[in-house]
PDB file of C-alpha atoms and ligand atoms in Angstrom:
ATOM      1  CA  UNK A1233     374.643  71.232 285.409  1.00  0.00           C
ATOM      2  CA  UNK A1234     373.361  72.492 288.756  1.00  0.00           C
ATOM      3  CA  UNK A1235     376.812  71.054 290.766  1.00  0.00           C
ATOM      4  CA  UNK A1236     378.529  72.819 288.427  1.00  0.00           C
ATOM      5  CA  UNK A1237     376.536  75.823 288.823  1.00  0.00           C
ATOM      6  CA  UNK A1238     377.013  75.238 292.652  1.00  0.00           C
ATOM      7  CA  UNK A1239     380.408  74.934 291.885  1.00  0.00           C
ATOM      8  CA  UNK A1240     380.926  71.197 293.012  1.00  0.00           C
ATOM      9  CA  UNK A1241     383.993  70.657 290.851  1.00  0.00           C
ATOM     10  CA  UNK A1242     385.657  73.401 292.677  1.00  0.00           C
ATOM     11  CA  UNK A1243     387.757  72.339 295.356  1.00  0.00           C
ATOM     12  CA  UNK A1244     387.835  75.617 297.203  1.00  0.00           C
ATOM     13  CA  UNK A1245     386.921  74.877 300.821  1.00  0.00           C
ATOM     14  CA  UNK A1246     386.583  78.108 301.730  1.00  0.00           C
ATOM     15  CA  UNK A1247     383.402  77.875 299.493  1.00  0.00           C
ATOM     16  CA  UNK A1248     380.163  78.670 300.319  1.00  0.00           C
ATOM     17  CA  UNK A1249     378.197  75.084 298.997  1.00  0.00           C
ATOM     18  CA  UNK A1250     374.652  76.944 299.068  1.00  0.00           C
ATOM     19  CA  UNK A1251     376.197  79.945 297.040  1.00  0.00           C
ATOM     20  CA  UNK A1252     376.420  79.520 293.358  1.00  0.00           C
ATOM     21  CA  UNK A1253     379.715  80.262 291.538  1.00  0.00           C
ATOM     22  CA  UNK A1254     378.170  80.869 288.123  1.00  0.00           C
ATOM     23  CA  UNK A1255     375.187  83.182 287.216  1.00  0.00           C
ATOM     24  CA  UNK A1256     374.341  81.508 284.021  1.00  0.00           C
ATOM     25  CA  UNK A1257     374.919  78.512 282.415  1.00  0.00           C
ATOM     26  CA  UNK A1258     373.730  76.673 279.308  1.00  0.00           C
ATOM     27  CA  UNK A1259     373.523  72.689 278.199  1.00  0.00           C
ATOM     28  CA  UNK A1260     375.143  72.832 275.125  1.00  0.00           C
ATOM     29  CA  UNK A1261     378.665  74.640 276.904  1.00  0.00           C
ATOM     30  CA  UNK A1262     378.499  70.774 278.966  1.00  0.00           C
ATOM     31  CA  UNK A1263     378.652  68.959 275.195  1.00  0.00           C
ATOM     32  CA  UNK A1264     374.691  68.087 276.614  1.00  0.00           C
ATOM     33  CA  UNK A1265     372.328  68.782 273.300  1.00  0.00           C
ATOM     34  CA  UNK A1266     369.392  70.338 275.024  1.00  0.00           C
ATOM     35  CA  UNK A1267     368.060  73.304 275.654  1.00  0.00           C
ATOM     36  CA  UNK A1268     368.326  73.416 279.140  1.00  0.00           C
ATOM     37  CA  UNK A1269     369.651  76.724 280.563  1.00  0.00           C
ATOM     38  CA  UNK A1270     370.293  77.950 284.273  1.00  0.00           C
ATOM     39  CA  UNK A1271     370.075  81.308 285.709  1.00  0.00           C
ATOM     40  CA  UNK A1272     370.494  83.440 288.706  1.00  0.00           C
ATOM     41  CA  UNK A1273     367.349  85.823 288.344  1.00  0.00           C
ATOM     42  CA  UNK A1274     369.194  87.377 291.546  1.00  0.00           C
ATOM     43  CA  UNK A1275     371.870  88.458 289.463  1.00  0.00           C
ATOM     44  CA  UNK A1276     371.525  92.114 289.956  1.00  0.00           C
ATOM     45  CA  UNK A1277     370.924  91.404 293.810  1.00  0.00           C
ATOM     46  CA  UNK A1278     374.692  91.099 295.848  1.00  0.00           C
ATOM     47  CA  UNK A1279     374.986  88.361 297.879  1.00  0.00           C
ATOM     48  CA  UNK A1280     371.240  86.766 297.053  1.00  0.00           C
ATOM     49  CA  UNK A1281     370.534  83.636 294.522  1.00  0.00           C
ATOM     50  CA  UNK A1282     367.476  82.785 293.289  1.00  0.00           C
ATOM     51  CA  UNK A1283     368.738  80.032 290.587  1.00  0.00           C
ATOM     52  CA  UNK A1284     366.380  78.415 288.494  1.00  0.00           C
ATOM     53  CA  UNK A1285     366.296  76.243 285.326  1.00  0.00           C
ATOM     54  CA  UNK A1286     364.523  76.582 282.456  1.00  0.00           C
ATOM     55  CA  UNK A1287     363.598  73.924 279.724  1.00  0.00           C
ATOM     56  CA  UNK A1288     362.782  75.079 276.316  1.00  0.00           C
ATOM     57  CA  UNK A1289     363.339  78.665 277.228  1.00  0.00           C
ATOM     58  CA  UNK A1290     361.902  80.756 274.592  1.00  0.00           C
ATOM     59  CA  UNK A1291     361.741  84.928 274.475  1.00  0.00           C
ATOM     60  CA  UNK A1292     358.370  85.646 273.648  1.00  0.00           C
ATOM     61  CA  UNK A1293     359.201  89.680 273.512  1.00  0.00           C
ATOM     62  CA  UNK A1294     361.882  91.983 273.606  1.00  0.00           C
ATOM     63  CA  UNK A1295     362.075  95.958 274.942  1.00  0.00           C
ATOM     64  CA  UNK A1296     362.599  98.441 272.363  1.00  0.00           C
ATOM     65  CA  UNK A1297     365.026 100.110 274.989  1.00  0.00           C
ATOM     66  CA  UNK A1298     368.833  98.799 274.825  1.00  0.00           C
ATOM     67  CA  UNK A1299     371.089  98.709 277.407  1.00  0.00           C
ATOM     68  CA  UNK A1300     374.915  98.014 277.397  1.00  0.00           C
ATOM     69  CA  UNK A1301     376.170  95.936 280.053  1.00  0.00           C
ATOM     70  CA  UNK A1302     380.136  94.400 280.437  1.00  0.00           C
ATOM     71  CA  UNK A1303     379.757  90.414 279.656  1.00  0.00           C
ATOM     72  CA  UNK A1304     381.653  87.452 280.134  1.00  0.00           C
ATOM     73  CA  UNK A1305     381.503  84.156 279.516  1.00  0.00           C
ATOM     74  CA  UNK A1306     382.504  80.382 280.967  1.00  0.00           C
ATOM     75  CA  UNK A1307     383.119  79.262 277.643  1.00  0.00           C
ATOM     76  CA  UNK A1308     385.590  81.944 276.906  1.00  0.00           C
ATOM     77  CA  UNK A1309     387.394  82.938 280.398  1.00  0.00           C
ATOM     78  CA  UNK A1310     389.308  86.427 280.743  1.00  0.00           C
ATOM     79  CA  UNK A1311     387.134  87.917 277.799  1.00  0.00           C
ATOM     80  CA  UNK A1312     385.433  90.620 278.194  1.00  0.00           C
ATOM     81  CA  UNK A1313     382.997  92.863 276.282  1.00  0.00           C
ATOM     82  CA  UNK A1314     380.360  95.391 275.983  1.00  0.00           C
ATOM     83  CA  UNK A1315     377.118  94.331 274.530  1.00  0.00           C
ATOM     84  CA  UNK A1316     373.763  95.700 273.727  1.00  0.00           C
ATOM     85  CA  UNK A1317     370.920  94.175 274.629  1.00  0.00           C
ATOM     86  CA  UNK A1318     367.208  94.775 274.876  1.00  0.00           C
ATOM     87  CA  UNK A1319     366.411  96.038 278.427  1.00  0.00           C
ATOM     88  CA  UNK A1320     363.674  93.967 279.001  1.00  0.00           C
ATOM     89  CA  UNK A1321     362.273  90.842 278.066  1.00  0.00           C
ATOM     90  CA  UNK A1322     359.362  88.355 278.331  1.00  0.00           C
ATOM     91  CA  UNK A1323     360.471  84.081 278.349  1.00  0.00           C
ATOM     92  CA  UNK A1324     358.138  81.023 278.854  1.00  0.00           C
ATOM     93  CA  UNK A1325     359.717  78.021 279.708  1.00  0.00           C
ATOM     94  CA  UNK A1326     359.200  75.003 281.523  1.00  0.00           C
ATOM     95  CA  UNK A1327     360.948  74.363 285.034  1.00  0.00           C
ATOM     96  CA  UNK A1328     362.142  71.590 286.575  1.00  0.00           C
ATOM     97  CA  UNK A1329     359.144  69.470 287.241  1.00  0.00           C
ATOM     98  CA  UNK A1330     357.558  70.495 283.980  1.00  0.00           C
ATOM     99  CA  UNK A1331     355.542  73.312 285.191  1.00  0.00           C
ATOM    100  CA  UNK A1332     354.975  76.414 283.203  1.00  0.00           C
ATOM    101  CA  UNK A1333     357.018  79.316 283.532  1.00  0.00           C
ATOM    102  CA  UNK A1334     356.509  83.015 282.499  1.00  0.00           C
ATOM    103  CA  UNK A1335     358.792  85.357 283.371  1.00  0.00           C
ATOM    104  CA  UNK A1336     359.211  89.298 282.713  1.00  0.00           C
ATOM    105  CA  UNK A1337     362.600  90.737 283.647  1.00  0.00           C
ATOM    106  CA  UNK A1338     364.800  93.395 283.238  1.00  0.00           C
ATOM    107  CA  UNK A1339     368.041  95.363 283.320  1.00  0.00           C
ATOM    108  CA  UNK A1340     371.183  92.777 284.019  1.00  0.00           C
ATOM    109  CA  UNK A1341     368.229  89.435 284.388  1.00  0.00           C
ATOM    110  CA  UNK A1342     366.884  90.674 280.972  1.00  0.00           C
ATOM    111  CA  UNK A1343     370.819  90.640 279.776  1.00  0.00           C
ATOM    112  CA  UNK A1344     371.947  87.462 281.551  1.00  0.00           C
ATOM    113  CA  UNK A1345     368.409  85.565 279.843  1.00  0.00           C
ATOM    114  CA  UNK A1346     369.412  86.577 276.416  1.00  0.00           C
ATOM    115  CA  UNK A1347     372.750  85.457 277.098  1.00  0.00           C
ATOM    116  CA  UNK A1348     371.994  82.572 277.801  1.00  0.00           C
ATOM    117  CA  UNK A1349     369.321  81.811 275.593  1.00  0.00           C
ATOM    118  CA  UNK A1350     371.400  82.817 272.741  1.00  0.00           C
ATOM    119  CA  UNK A1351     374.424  79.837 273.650  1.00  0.00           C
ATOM    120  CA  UNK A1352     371.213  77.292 273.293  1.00  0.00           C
ATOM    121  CA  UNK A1353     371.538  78.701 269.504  1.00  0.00           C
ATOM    122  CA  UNK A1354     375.216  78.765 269.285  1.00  0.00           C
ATOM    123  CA  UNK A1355     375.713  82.048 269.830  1.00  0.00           C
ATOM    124  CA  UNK A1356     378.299  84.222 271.939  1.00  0.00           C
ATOM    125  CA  UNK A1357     378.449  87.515 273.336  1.00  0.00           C
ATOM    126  CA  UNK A1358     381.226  87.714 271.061  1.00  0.00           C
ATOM    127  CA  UNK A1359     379.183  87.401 268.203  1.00  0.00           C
ATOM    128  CA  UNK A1360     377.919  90.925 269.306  1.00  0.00           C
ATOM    129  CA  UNK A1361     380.834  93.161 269.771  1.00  0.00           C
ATOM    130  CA  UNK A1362     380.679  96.221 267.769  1.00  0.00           C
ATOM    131  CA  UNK A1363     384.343  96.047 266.716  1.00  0.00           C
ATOM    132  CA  UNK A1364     385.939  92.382 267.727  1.00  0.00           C
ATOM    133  CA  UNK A1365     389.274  93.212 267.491  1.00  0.00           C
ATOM    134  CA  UNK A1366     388.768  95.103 270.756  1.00  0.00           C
ATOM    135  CA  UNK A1367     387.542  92.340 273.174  1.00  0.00           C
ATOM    136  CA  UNK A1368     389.078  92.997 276.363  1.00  0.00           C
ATOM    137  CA  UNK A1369     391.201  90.737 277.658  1.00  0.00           C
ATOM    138  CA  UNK A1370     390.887  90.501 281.926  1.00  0.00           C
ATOM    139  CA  UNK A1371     392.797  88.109 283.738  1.00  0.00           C
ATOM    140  CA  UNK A1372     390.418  86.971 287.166  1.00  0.00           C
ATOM    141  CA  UNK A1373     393.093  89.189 289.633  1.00  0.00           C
ATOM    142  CA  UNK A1374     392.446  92.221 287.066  1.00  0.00           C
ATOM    143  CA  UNK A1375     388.912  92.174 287.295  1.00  0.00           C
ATOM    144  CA  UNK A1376     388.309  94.630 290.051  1.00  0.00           C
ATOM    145  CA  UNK A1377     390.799  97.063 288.272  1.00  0.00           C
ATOM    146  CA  UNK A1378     389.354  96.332 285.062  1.00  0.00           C
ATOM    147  CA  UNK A1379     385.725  97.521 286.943  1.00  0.00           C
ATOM    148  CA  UNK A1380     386.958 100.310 288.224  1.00  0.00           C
ATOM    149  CA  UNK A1381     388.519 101.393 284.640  1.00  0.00           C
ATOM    150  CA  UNK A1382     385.485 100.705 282.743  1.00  0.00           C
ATOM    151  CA  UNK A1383     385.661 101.341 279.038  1.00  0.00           C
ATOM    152  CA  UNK A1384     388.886 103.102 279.182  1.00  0.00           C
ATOM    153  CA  UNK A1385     390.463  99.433 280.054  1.00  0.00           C
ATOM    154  CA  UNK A1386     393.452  99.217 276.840  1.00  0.00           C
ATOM    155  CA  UNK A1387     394.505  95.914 276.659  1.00  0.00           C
ATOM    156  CA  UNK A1388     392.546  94.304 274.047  1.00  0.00           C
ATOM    157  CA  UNK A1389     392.018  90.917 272.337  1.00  0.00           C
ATOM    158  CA  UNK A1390     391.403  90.378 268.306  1.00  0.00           C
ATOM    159  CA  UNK A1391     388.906  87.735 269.114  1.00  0.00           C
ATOM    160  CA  UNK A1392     388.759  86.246 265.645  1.00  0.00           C
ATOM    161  CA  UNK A1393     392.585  85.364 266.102  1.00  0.00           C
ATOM    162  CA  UNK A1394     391.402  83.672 269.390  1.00  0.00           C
ATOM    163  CA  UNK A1395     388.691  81.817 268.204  1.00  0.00           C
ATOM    164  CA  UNK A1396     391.213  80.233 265.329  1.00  0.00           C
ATOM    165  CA  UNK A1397     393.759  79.272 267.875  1.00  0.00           C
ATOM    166  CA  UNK A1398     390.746  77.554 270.356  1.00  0.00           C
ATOM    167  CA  UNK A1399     389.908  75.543 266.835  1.00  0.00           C
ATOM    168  CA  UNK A1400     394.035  74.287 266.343  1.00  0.00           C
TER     169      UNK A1400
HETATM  170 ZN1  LIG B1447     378.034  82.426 278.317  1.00  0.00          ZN
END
């Protein structure tokens, strides 16, 4: 999980090996059945990684303050969507080497955690959007457009017609 959070499978050579290519990243989108999740806690940080895995993550509490944030996913590339999520939140979990971990984050960490947490239970951001017939649909050389646009980005995908067709 870690070389492909350090992107070892990506044969760019212009790639920075110590730099990870993914923020988040769960055991169960690998086909491995544990819950085993790994996280930037940097995310909110440019250009910094502070990447760290957590066994048995668990949120033990959850802000009553929600924020919406843009997500994406690995699992579902070029989707896009805006989700709300508790702005902060409180997860024990166990790292590496077994130790125990308690951490209490917020704004885009708090939205990357739940995330992430939530594939280890089969869910997707998907799952979330308010109306999924407006998923929006961002191919990777779009993006910075697509940032700049915001929510006024129109070209939108019925994501229940995509999931069917990913099923076929
Ligand atoms: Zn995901």
């Amino acid at each position: 999980m870690l070389d492909e959070v350090y992107g070892k499978n990506n044969k760019d050579q212009n790639r920075n090996t110590n730099q990870p290519t993914v923020v988040g990243l769960s055991a169960n989108q690998m086909g491995v059945n544990k819950r085993i999740s790994i996280v930037d806690l940097a995310i909110s940080l440019k250009g910094y990684s502070n990447i760290q895995v957590l066994v048995n993550p668990e949120i033990t509490w959850k802000s009553k303050t929600i924020i919406e944030r843009l997500e994406g996913c690995v699992s579902i590339p070029s989707v896009w969507g805006y989700v709300k999520r508790s702005g902060r939140v409180k997860v024990n979990a166990l790292d590496r080497a077994g130790n125990k971990l308690q951490l209490d984050v917020k704004g885009w960490t708090a939205v990357l955690l739940q995330h992430e947490l939530e594939h280890l239970n089969g869910i997707l951001f998907i799952d979330h959007l308010e109306d999924p017939t407006k998923a929006h649909l961002v191919q990777p050389d779009e993006y910075r457009v697509h940032k700049l646009a915001k929510k006024n980005w129109n070209k939108f995908v019925d994501i229940s017609k995509l999931v069917k067709l990913q099923n076929k």
